[in-house]
Short mmCIF file of C-alpha atoms in Angstrom, two decimals:
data_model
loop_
_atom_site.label_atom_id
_atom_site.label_comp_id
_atom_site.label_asym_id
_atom_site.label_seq_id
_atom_site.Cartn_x
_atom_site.Cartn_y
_atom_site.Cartn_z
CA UNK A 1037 51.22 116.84 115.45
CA UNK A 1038 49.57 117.70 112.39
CA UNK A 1039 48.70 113.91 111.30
CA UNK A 1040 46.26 114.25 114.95
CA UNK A 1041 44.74 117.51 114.33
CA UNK A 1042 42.00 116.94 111.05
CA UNK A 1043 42.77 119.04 108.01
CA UNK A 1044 40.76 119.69 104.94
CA UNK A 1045 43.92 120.21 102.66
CA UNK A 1046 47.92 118.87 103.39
CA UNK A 1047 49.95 122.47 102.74
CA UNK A 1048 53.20 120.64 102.85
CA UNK A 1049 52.16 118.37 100.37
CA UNK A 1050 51.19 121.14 98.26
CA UNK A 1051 54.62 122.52 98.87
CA UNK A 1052 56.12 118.94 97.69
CA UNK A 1053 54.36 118.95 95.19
CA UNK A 1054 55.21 122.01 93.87
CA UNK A 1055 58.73 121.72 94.53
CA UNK A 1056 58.98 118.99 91.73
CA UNK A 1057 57.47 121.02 88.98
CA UNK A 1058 60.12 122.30 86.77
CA UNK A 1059 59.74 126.07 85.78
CA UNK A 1060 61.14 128.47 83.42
CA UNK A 1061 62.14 131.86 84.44
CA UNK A 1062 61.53 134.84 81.93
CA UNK A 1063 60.82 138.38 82.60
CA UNK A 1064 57.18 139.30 81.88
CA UNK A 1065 53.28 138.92 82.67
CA UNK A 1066 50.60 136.95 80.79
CA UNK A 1067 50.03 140.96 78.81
CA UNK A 1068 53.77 140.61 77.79
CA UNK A 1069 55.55 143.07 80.17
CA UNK A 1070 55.36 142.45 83.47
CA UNK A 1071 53.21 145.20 84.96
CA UNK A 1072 54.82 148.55 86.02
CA UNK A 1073 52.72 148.33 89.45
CA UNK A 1074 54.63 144.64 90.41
CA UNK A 1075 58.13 146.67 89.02
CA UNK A 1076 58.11 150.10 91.21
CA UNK A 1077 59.76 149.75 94.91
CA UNK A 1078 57.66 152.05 97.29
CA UNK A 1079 59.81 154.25 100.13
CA UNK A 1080 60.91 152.06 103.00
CA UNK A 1081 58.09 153.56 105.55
CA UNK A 1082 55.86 156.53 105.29
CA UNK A 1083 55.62 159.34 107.93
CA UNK A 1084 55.30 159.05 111.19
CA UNK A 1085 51.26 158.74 112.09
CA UNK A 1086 50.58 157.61 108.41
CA UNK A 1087 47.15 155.37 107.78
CA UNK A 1088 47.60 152.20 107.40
CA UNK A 1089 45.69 149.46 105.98
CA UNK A 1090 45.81 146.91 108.27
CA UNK A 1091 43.98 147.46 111.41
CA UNK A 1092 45.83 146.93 114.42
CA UNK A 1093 42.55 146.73 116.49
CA UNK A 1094 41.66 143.23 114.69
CA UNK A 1095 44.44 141.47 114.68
CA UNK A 1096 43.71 137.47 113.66
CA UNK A 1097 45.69 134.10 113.61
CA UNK A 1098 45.45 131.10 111.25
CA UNK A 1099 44.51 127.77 113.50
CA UNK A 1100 46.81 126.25 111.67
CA UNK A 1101 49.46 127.86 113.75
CA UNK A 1102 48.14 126.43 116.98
CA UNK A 1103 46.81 122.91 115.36
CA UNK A 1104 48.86 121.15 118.24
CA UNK A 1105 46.68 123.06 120.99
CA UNK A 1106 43.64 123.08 119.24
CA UNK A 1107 43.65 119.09 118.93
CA UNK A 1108 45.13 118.66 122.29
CA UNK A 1109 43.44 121.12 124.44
CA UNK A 1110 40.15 121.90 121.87
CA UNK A 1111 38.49 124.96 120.74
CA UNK A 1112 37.17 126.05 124.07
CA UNK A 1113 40.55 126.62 125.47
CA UNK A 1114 41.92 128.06 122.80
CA UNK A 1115 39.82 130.64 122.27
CA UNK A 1116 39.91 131.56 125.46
CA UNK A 1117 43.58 131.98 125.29
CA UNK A 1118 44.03 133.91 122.10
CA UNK A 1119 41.34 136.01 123.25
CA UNK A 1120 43.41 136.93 126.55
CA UNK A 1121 46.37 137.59 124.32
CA UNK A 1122 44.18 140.32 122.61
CA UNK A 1123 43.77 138.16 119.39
CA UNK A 1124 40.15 139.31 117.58
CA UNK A 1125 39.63 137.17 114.56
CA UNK A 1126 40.51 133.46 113.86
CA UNK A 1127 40.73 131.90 110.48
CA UNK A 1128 40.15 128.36 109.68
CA UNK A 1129 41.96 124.97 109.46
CA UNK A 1130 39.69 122.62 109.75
CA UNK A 1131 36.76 121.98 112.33
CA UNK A 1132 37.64 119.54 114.41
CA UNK A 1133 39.65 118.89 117.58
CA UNK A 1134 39.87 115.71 119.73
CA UNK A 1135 36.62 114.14 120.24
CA UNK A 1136 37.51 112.41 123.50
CA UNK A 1137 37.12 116.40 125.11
CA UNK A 1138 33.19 115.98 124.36
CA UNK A 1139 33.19 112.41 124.01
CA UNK A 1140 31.70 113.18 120.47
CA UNK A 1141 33.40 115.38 117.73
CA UNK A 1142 32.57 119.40 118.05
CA UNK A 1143 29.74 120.91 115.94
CA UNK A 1144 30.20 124.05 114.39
CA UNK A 1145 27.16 125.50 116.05
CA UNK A 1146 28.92 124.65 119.10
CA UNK A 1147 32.23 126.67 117.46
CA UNK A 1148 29.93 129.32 116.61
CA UNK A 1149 28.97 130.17 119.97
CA UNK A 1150 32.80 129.54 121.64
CA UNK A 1151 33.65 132.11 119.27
CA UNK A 1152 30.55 134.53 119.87
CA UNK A 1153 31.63 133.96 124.13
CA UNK A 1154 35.40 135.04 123.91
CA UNK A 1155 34.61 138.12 121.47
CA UNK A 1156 36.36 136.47 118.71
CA UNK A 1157 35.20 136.65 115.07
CA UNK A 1158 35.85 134.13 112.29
CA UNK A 1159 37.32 135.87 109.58
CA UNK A 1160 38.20 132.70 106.96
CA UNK A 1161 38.36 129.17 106.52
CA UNK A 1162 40.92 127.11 104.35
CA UNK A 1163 39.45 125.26 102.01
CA UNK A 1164 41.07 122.12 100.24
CA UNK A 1165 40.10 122.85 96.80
CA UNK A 1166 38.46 119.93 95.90
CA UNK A 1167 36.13 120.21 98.41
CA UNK A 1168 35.45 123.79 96.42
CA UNK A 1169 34.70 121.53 93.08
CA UNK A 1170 32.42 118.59 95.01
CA UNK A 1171 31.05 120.15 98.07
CA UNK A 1172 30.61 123.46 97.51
CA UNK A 1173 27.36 124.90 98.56
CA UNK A 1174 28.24 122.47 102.01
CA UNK A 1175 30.98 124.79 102.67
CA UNK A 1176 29.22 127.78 102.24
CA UNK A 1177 26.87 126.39 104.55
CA UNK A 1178 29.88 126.11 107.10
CA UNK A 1179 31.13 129.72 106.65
CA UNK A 1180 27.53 131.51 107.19
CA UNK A 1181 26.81 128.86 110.14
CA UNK A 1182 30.01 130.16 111.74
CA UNK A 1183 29.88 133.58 110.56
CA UNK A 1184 32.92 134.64 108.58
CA UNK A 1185 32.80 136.46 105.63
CA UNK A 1186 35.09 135.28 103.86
CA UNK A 1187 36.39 131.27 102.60
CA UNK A 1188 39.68 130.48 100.63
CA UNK A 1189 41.85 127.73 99.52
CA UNK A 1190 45.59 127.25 100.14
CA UNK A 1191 46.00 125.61 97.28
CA UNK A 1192 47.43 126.27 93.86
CA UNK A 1193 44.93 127.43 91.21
CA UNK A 1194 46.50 124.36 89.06
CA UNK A 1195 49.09 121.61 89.61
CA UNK A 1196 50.04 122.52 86.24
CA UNK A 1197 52.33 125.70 85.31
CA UNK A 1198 51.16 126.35 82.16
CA UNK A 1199 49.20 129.24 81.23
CA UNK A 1200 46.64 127.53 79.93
CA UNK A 1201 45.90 125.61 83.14
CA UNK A 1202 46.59 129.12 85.08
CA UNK A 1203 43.50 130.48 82.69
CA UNK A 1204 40.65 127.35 83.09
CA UNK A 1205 41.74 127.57 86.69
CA UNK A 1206 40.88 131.32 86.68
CA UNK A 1207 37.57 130.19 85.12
CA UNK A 1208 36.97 127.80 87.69
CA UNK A 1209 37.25 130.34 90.38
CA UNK A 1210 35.16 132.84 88.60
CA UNK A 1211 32.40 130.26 88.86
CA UNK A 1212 32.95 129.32 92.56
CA UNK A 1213 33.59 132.87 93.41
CA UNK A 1214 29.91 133.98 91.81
CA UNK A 1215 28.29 131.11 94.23
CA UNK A 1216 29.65 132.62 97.07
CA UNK A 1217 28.69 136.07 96.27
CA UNK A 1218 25.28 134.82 95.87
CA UNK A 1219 25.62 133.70 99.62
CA UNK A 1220 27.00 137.02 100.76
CA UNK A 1221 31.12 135.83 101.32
CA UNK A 1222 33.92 136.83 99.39
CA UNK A 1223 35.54 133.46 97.78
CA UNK A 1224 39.93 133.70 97.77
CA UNK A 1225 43.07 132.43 96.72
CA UNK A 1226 46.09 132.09 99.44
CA UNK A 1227 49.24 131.77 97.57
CA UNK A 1228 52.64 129.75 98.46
CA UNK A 1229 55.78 130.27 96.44
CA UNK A 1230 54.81 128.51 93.37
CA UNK A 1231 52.57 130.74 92.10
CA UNK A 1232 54.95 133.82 91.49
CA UNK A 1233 57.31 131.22 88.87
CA UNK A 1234 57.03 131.94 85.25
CA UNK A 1235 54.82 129.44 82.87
CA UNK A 1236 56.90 126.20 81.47
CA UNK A 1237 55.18 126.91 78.17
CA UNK A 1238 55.46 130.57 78.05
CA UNK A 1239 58.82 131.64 80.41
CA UNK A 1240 58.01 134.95 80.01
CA UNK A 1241 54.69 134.97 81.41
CA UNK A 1242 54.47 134.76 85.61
CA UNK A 1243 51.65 132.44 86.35
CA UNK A 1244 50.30 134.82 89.08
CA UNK A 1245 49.67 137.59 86.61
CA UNK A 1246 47.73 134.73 84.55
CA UNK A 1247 45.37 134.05 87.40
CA UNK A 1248 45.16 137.68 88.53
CA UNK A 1249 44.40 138.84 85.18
CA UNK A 1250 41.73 136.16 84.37
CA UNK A 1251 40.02 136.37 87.70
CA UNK A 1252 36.78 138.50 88.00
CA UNK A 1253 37.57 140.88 90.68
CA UNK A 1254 33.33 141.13 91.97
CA UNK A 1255 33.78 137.66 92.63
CA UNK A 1256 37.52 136.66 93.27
CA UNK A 1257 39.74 138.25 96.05
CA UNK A 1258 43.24 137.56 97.02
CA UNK A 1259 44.76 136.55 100.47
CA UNK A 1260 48.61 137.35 100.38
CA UNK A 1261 51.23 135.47 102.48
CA UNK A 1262 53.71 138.24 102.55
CA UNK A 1263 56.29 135.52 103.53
CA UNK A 1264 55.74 133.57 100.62
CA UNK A 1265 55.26 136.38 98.26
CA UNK A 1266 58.88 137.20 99.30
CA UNK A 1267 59.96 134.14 98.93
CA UNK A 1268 58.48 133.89 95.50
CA UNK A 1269 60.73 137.11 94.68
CA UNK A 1270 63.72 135.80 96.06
CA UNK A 1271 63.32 132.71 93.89
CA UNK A 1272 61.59 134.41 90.62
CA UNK A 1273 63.04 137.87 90.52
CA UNK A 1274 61.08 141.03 88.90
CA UNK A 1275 58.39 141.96 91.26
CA UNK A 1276 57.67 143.82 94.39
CA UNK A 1277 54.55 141.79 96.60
CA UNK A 1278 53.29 145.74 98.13
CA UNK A 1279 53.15 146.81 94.69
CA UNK A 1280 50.61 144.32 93.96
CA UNK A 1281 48.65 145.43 96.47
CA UNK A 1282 48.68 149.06 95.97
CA UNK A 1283 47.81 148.26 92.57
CA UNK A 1284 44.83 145.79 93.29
CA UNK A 1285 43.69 146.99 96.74
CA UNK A 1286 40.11 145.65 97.25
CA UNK A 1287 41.26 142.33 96.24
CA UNK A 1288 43.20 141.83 98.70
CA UNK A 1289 41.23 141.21 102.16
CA UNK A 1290 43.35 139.48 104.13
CA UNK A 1291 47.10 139.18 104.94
CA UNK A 1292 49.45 136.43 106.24
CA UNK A 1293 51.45 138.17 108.46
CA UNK A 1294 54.68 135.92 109.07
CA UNK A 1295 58.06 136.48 109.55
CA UNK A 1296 61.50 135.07 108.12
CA UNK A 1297 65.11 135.35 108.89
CA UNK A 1298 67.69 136.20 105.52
CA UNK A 1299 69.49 132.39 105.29
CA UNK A 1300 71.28 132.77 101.74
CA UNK A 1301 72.08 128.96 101.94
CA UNK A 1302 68.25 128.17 102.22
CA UNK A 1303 65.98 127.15 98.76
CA UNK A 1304 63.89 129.46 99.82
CA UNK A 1305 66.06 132.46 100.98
CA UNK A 1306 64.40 132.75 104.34
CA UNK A 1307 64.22 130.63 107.40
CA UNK A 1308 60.55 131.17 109.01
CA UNK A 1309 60.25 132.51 112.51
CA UNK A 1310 58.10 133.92 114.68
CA UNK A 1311 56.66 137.45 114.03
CA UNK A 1312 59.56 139.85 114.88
CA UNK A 1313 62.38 137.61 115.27
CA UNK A 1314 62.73 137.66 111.51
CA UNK A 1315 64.48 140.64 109.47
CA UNK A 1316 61.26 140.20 106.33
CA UNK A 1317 60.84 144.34 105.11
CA UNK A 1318 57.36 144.56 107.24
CA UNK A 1319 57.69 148.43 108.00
CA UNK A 1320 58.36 149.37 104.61
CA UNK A 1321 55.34 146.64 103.32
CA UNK A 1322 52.63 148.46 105.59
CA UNK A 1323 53.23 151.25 104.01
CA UNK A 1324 54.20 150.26 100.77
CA UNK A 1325 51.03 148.66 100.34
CA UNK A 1326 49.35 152.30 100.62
CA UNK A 1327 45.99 153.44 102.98
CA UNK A 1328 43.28 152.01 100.43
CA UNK A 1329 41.51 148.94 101.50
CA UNK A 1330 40.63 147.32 104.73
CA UNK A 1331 43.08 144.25 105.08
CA UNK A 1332 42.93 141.93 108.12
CA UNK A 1333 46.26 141.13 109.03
CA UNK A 1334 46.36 137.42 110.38
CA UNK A 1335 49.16 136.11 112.13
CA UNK A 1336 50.76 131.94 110.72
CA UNK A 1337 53.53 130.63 111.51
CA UNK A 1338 53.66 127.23 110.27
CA UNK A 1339 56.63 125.69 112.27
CA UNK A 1340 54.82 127.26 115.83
CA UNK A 1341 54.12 124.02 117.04
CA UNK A 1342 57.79 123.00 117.18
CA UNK A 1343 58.65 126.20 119.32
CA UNK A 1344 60.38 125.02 122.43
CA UNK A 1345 59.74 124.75 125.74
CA UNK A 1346 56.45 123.36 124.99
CA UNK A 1347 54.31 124.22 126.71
CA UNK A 1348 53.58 126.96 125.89
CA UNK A 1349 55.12 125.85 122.41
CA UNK A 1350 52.77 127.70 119.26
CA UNK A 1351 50.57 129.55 122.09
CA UNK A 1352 54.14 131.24 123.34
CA UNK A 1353 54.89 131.36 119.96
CA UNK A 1354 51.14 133.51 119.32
CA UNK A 1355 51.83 135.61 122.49
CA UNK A 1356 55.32 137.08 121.30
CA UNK A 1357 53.57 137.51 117.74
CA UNK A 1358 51.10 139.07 118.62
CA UNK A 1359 52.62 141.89 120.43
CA UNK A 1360 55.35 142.10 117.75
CA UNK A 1361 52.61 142.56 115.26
CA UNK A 1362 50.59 144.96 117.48
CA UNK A 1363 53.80 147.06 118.20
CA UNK A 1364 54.33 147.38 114.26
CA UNK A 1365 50.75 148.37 113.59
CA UNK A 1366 50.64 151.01 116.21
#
Protein backbone atom coordinates (compact mmCIF):
# COMPACT_ATOMS: atom_id res chain seq x y z
CA UNK A 1 0.00 0.00 0.00
CA UNK A 2 2.45 2.51 0.75
CA UNK A 3 4.05 2.65 -2.95
CA UNK A 4 -0.01 4.13 -3.81
CA UNK A 5 -0.35 6.51 -1.07
CA UNK A 6 2.37 9.74 -1.96
CA UNK A 7 5.04 10.28 0.66
CA UNK A 8 7.45 13.08 1.11
CA UNK A 9 10.18 10.81 2.79
CA UNK A 10 10.54 6.55 2.57
CA UNK A 11 10.87 5.70 6.65
CA UNK A 12 11.77 2.17 5.83
CA UNK A 13 14.38 3.19 3.70
CA UNK A 14 15.69 5.30 6.34
CA UNK A 15 15.51 2.27 8.54
CA UNK A 16 17.64 0.28 5.73
CA UNK A 17 19.68 2.54 5.56
CA UNK A 18 20.54 2.83 8.89
CA UNK A 19 20.66 -0.71 9.52
CA UNK A 20 23.93 -0.93 7.37
CA UNK A 21 25.88 1.65 9.24
CA UNK A 22 28.28 0.03 11.50
CA UNK A 23 28.43 1.57 15.10
CA UNK A 24 30.52 1.42 18.08
CA UNK A 25 29.08 1.07 21.45
CA UNK A 26 30.79 3.00 24.44
CA UNK A 27 29.33 4.38 27.51
CA UNK A 28 29.11 8.20 27.43
CA UNK A 29 27.65 11.56 25.86
CA UNK A 30 29.29 14.05 23.47
CA UNK A 31 30.31 16.07 27.38
CA UNK A 32 32.11 12.72 28.25
CA UNK A 33 29.70 11.07 30.78
CA UNK A 34 26.61 10.29 29.70
CA UNK A 35 24.22 12.63 31.50
CA UNK A 36 22.87 11.69 35.00
CA UNK A 37 19.20 12.76 33.75
CA UNK A 38 19.37 9.82 30.65
CA UNK A 39 21.02 7.38 33.77
CA UNK A 40 18.25 7.71 36.73
CA UNK A 41 15.09 5.18 36.38
CA UNK A 42 11.94 7.13 37.66
CA UNK A 43 9.22 4.97 39.98
CA UNK A 44 7.10 2.69 37.84
CA UNK A 45 3.80 5.08 38.12
CA UNK A 46 3.03 7.97 40.34
CA UNK A 47 -0.09 8.24 42.60
CA UNK A 48 -3.23 7.67 41.80
CA UNK A 49 -4.84 11.16 40.23
CA UNK A 50 -1.23 12.42 39.45
CA UNK A 51 -0.88 15.23 36.43
CA UNK A 52 0.19 14.12 33.60
CA UNK A 53 1.70 15.58 30.64
CA UNK A 54 0.01 14.28 27.95
CA UNK A 55 -3.48 15.35 27.54
CA UNK A 56 -5.89 12.75 27.16
CA UNK A 57 -8.50 15.27 25.76
CA UNK A 58 -6.27 15.68 22.43
CA UNK A 59 -5.37 12.64 21.55
CA UNK A 60 -3.76 12.59 17.68
CA UNK A 61 -2.66 9.91 15.05
CA UNK A 62 0.13 9.96 12.45
CA UNK A 63 -1.58 9.47 8.72
CA UNK A 64 0.94 7.39 8.18
CA UNK A 65 -0.84 4.79 10.18
CA UNK A 66 -3.93 4.88 8.03
CA UNK A 67 -1.96 5.66 4.51
CA UNK A 68 -3.98 2.59 3.05
CA UNK A 69 -7.42 4.44 3.88
CA UNK A 70 -6.36 7.72 3.27
CA UNK A 71 -5.28 6.80 -0.48
CA UNK A 72 -8.13 4.48 -0.91
CA UNK A 73 -11.01 6.14 0.66
CA UNK A 74 -9.36 10.05 0.80
CA UNK A 75 -9.19 12.64 3.38
CA UNK A 76 -12.86 13.33 3.60
CA UNK A 77 -13.64 9.96 4.93
CA UNK A 78 -11.08 9.69 7.03
CA UNK A 79 -11.49 12.43 8.95
CA UNK A 80 -14.72 11.80 9.43
CA UNK A 81 -13.90 8.50 10.90
CA UNK A 82 -11.11 9.33 13.29
CA UNK A 83 -13.16 12.10 14.36
CA UNK A 84 -16.09 9.58 15.39
CA UNK A 85 -13.49 7.51 17.15
CA UNK A 86 -12.82 10.66 19.34
CA UNK A 87 -9.39 11.29 17.60
CA UNK A 88 -8.59 15.42 17.89
CA UNK A 89 -5.38 16.11 16.11
CA UNK A 90 -3.82 14.54 12.93
CA UNK A 91 -0.23 14.78 11.96
CA UNK A 92 1.11 14.64 8.54
CA UNK A 93 2.34 12.15 5.86
CA UNK A 94 2.06 13.63 2.95
CA UNK A 95 -0.88 15.59 1.17
CA UNK A 96 -2.23 13.65 -1.17
CA UNK A 97 -4.75 10.83 -1.63
CA UNK A 98 -6.16 9.31 -4.87
CA UNK A 99 -6.99 11.83 -7.36
CA UNK A 100 -9.62 9.78 -9.17
CA UNK A 101 -12.01 10.74 -5.71
CA UNK A 102 -11.99 14.50 -7.13
CA UNK A 103 -10.96 13.70 -10.48
CA UNK A 104 -8.01 16.16 -9.70
CA UNK A 105 -5.46 15.77 -6.77
CA UNK A 106 -6.71 17.48 -3.23
CA UNK A 107 -5.55 21.02 -2.33
CA UNK A 108 -4.57 21.75 0.99
CA UNK A 109 -7.06 24.54 1.28
CA UNK A 110 -9.47 21.94 0.58
CA UNK A 111 -7.62 19.73 3.65
CA UNK A 112 -7.77 22.76 5.63
CA UNK A 113 -11.36 23.05 5.71
CA UNK A 114 -12.08 18.89 5.99
CA UNK A 115 -10.13 19.31 8.99
CA UNK A 116 -11.79 22.67 10.32
CA UNK A 117 -15.56 20.47 9.52
CA UNK A 118 -14.80 17.26 11.66
CA UNK A 119 -13.21 19.36 14.68
CA UNK A 120 -9.89 17.99 13.97
CA UNK A 121 -6.66 20.01 14.29
CA UNK A 122 -3.38 19.46 12.44
CA UNK A 123 -0.80 19.17 14.87
CA UNK A 124 2.49 18.20 12.46
CA UNK A 125 3.63 17.29 9.21
CA UNK A 126 6.63 14.92 8.27
CA UNK A 127 8.94 16.41 6.41
CA UNK A 128 11.57 14.55 4.12
CA UNK A 129 14.53 16.47 4.99
CA UNK A 130 15.64 17.51 1.86
CA UNK A 131 12.70 19.15 1.14
CA UNK A 132 13.79 21.16 4.61
CA UNK A 133 17.28 22.12 2.69
CA UNK A 134 15.54 23.06 -1.02
CA UNK A 135 12.03 23.98 -0.33
CA UNK A 136 11.84 25.35 2.76
CA UNK A 137 9.90 28.49 3.07
CA UNK A 138 7.23 26.22 0.56
CA UNK A 139 6.70 24.07 3.45
CA UNK A 140 6.18 26.56 5.85
CA UNK A 141 3.76 27.86 3.55
CA UNK A 142 1.96 24.34 3.81
CA UNK A 143 1.96 24.18 7.66
CA UNK A 144 0.37 27.86 8.26
CA UNK A 145 -2.10 27.16 5.15
CA UNK A 146 -3.25 24.08 7.08
CA UNK A 147 -2.80 25.34 10.45
CA UNK A 148 -0.50 23.24 12.58
CA UNK A 149 1.97 24.53 14.67
CA UNK A 150 4.36 22.52 14.44
CA UNK A 151 6.60 20.62 11.16
CA UNK A 152 9.30 17.83 11.61
CA UNK A 153 11.33 15.38 9.76
CA UNK A 154 11.58 11.60 10.29
CA UNK A 155 14.72 11.52 9.23
CA UNK A 156 18.16 11.17 10.71
CA UNK A 157 19.98 14.45 11.44
CA UNK A 158 22.96 12.75 9.27
CA UNK A 159 23.48 9.50 7.32
CA UNK A 160 26.73 9.66 8.90
CA UNK A 161 27.47 8.53 12.69
CA UNK A 162 30.13 10.56 13.38
CA UNK A 163 30.08 13.34 15.70
CA UNK A 164 31.14 15.64 13.51
CA UNK A 165 28.29 15.07 11.06
CA UNK A 166 25.88 14.82 14.33
CA UNK A 167 27.30 18.64 15.05
CA UNK A 168 26.94 20.43 11.22
CA UNK A 169 23.66 18.59 11.26
CA UNK A 170 22.77 20.32 14.58
CA UNK A 171 23.84 23.53 12.77
CA UNK A 172 21.71 22.87 9.99
CA UNK A 173 18.69 22.58 12.13
CA UNK A 174 19.50 25.59 14.14
CA UNK A 175 19.20 27.47 10.87
CA UNK A 176 15.93 25.82 9.65
CA UNK A 177 14.56 25.89 13.09
CA UNK A 178 15.14 30.01 13.30
CA UNK A 179 13.05 30.22 9.80
CA UNK A 180 10.30 28.63 11.25
CA UNK A 181 10.21 30.58 14.35
CA UNK A 182 10.15 33.56 12.25
CA UNK A 183 6.83 32.05 10.79
CA UNK A 184 5.37 31.30 14.18
CA UNK A 185 5.89 27.00 14.16
CA UNK A 186 8.11 25.10 16.16
CA UNK A 187 10.63 23.13 13.63
CA UNK A 188 11.48 19.09 15.11
CA UNK A 189 13.35 16.09 14.94
CA UNK A 190 11.41 12.50 15.13
CA UNK A 191 13.91 9.93 15.96
CA UNK A 192 14.12 6.03 14.90
CA UNK A 193 16.59 3.70 16.55
CA UNK A 194 19.68 4.93 15.00
CA UNK A 195 20.02 7.89 16.65
CA UNK A 196 20.49 6.57 20.33
CA UNK A 197 23.98 4.36 18.88
CA UNK A 198 27.26 5.69 19.97
CA UNK A 199 29.59 7.73 17.27
CA UNK A 200 31.97 5.31 14.98
CA UNK A 201 34.66 7.91 15.59
CA UNK A 202 34.13 8.58 19.16
CA UNK A 203 32.32 5.12 20.82
CA UNK A 204 31.91 6.80 23.79
CA UNK A 205 29.90 9.58 22.67
CA UNK A 206 25.86 8.70 21.86
CA UNK A 207 25.03 10.58 18.75
CA UNK A 208 21.68 11.77 20.27
CA UNK A 209 23.39 13.65 23.04
CA UNK A 210 25.53 15.26 20.05
CA UNK A 211 22.46 16.62 18.36
CA UNK A 212 20.63 17.43 21.59
CA UNK A 213 23.48 19.25 22.92
CA UNK A 214 24.23 21.29 19.72
CA UNK A 215 20.65 22.13 18.99
CA UNK A 216 19.30 25.62 20.05
CA UNK A 217 16.43 24.82 22.19
CA UNK A 218 14.29 28.53 21.04
CA UNK A 219 14.42 27.09 17.79
CA UNK A 220 14.74 23.18 17.82
CA UNK A 221 12.21 20.82 19.60
CA UNK A 222 12.12 17.12 19.82
CA UNK A 223 9.30 14.60 18.84
CA UNK A 224 10.00 11.22 20.70
CA UNK A 225 8.87 7.78 19.40
CA UNK A 226 8.77 6.12 22.72
CA UNK A 227 8.86 2.79 20.75
CA UNK A 228 11.92 3.54 19.12
CA UNK A 229 13.55 5.26 21.96
CA UNK A 230 13.12 1.81 23.63
CA UNK A 231 14.28 0.13 21.09
CA UNK A 232 17.33 2.30 20.88
CA UNK A 233 17.95 1.19 24.69
CA UNK A 234 17.47 -2.28 24.11
CA UNK A 235 20.07 -2.13 21.35
CA UNK A 236 22.54 0.71 22.91
CA UNK A 237 22.26 0.23 26.62
CA UNK A 238 22.81 3.25 29.27
CA UNK A 239 19.83 5.43 29.07
CA UNK A 240 16.32 5.79 30.22
CA UNK A 241 13.97 7.67 27.11
CA UNK A 242 11.48 9.45 30.31
CA UNK A 243 14.54 10.69 31.73
CA UNK A 244 15.22 12.64 28.75
CA UNK A 245 12.20 14.13 28.90
CA UNK A 246 11.99 15.13 32.43
CA UNK A 247 15.23 16.58 31.86
CA UNK A 248 14.42 18.59 28.57
CA UNK A 249 10.66 19.11 28.93
CA UNK A 250 9.70 22.00 26.58
CA UNK A 251 11.54 20.35 23.88
CA UNK A 252 9.67 17.80 23.64
CA UNK A 253 6.07 18.66 22.03
CA UNK A 254 4.93 15.76 20.74
CA UNK A 255 4.97 11.96 21.42
CA UNK A 256 4.72 8.76 19.30
CA UNK A 257 2.65 6.78 21.23
CA UNK A 258 3.14 3.04 19.94
CA UNK A 259 3.25 -0.11 21.37
CA UNK A 260 5.58 -3.33 21.21
CA UNK A 261 5.51 -6.83 22.39
CA UNK A 262 9.10 -8.21 24.38
CA UNK A 263 10.42 -10.79 21.31
CA UNK A 264 14.12 -11.51 22.65
CA UNK A 265 14.82 -13.25 19.23
CA UNK A 266 13.93 -9.92 17.35
CA UNK A 267 17.00 -7.20 16.20
CA UNK A 268 15.12 -4.93 17.65
CA UNK A 269 13.85 -6.50 20.97
CA UNK A 270 10.25 -5.69 20.32
CA UNK A 271 7.68 -6.80 17.86
CA UNK A 272 5.29 -3.62 17.11
CA UNK A 273 1.61 -3.87 17.84
CA UNK A 274 -1.17 -2.03 18.28
CA UNK A 275 -1.52 0.35 21.31
CA UNK A 276 -2.22 -1.98 24.30
CA UNK A 277 -1.60 -5.27 22.93
CA UNK A 278 2.08 -4.67 23.56
CA UNK A 279 3.80 -5.08 27.17
CA UNK A 280 6.27 -1.39 26.24
CA UNK A 281 6.55 0.33 30.21
CA UNK A 282 3.77 3.12 29.14
CA UNK A 283 2.36 3.58 32.82
CA UNK A 284 5.57 4.01 34.35
CA UNK A 285 6.73 6.49 31.06
CA UNK A 286 3.66 8.93 31.72
CA UNK A 287 4.76 9.44 34.75
CA UNK A 288 8.25 9.08 34.51
CA UNK A 289 8.34 11.76 32.14
CA UNK A 290 7.03 14.16 35.08
CA UNK A 291 3.88 17.02 34.90
CA UNK A 292 6.06 19.83 33.10
CA UNK A 293 5.26 20.46 29.54
CA UNK A 294 2.30 20.10 27.32
CA UNK A 295 3.04 16.95 25.07
CA UNK A 296 0.54 15.78 22.42
CA UNK A 297 0.49 12.23 22.49
CA UNK A 298 -0.08 10.90 18.82
CA UNK A 299 -0.94 7.51 18.14
CA UNK A 300 1.54 5.33 14.83
CA UNK A 301 1.59 2.21 14.27
CA UNK A 302 3.46 1.56 11.24
CA UNK A 303 2.43 -2.10 10.36
CA UNK A 304 -1.65 -0.90 10.87
CA UNK A 305 -2.33 -1.33 7.44
CA UNK A 306 -1.53 -5.06 7.49
CA UNK A 307 -4.03 -5.60 10.50
CA UNK A 308 -6.45 -8.27 9.46
CA UNK A 309 -9.70 -8.56 8.59
CA UNK A 310 -9.37 -5.63 6.43
CA UNK A 311 -11.62 -3.84 6.41
CA UNK A 312 -11.51 -2.27 8.91
CA UNK A 313 -7.64 -3.13 8.75
CA UNK A 314 -5.44 0.30 10.25
CA UNK A 315 -8.96 2.13 11.01
CA UNK A 316 -9.77 -1.11 13.47
CA UNK A 317 -6.39 -0.95 14.24
CA UNK A 318 -6.94 3.25 15.30
CA UNK A 319 -10.26 2.35 17.07
CA UNK A 320 -8.70 -0.27 19.61
CA UNK A 321 -5.72 2.36 19.99
CA UNK A 322 -7.35 4.84 20.65
CA UNK A 323 -9.34 3.67 23.53
CA UNK A 324 -6.26 1.82 24.86
CA UNK A 325 -4.50 5.11 24.84
CA UNK A 326 -7.50 7.06 26.25
CA UNK A 327 -7.95 4.39 29.07
CA UNK A 328 -4.13 4.94 30.04
CA UNK A 329 -4.39 8.70 30.04
CA UNK A 330 -7.44 8.82 32.17
Amino acid sequence: MMGRFTHDFDRRGFLRAAAAGTVAIGAASVAGALPAAAQTLAPDAGPHGAALSIPKDAIGIQLYSVRDKVYDLGFRAVFEELSRMGYKEVEFAGYTQNPSILGRQITLQEIRTLLDDNGLRAIGSHIGIGAFRSNLQQELDKAQILGMPNIGTPDAPSGTQTVAAYQAAAEEFNRWGEAASARGLKLYQHNHWAEWAFAQDRPEVRLYDVFLNNTDPAHVYLEMDVYWAFVGQFRYPGFDPAAYVRAHPYRYTLFHMKDGKTDPNAADGYDMTEFGAGDMRYQRFIHAIGPFGNHHGIWEQDTAPGTQPDPPGSLGAAQRSYTALADLLS
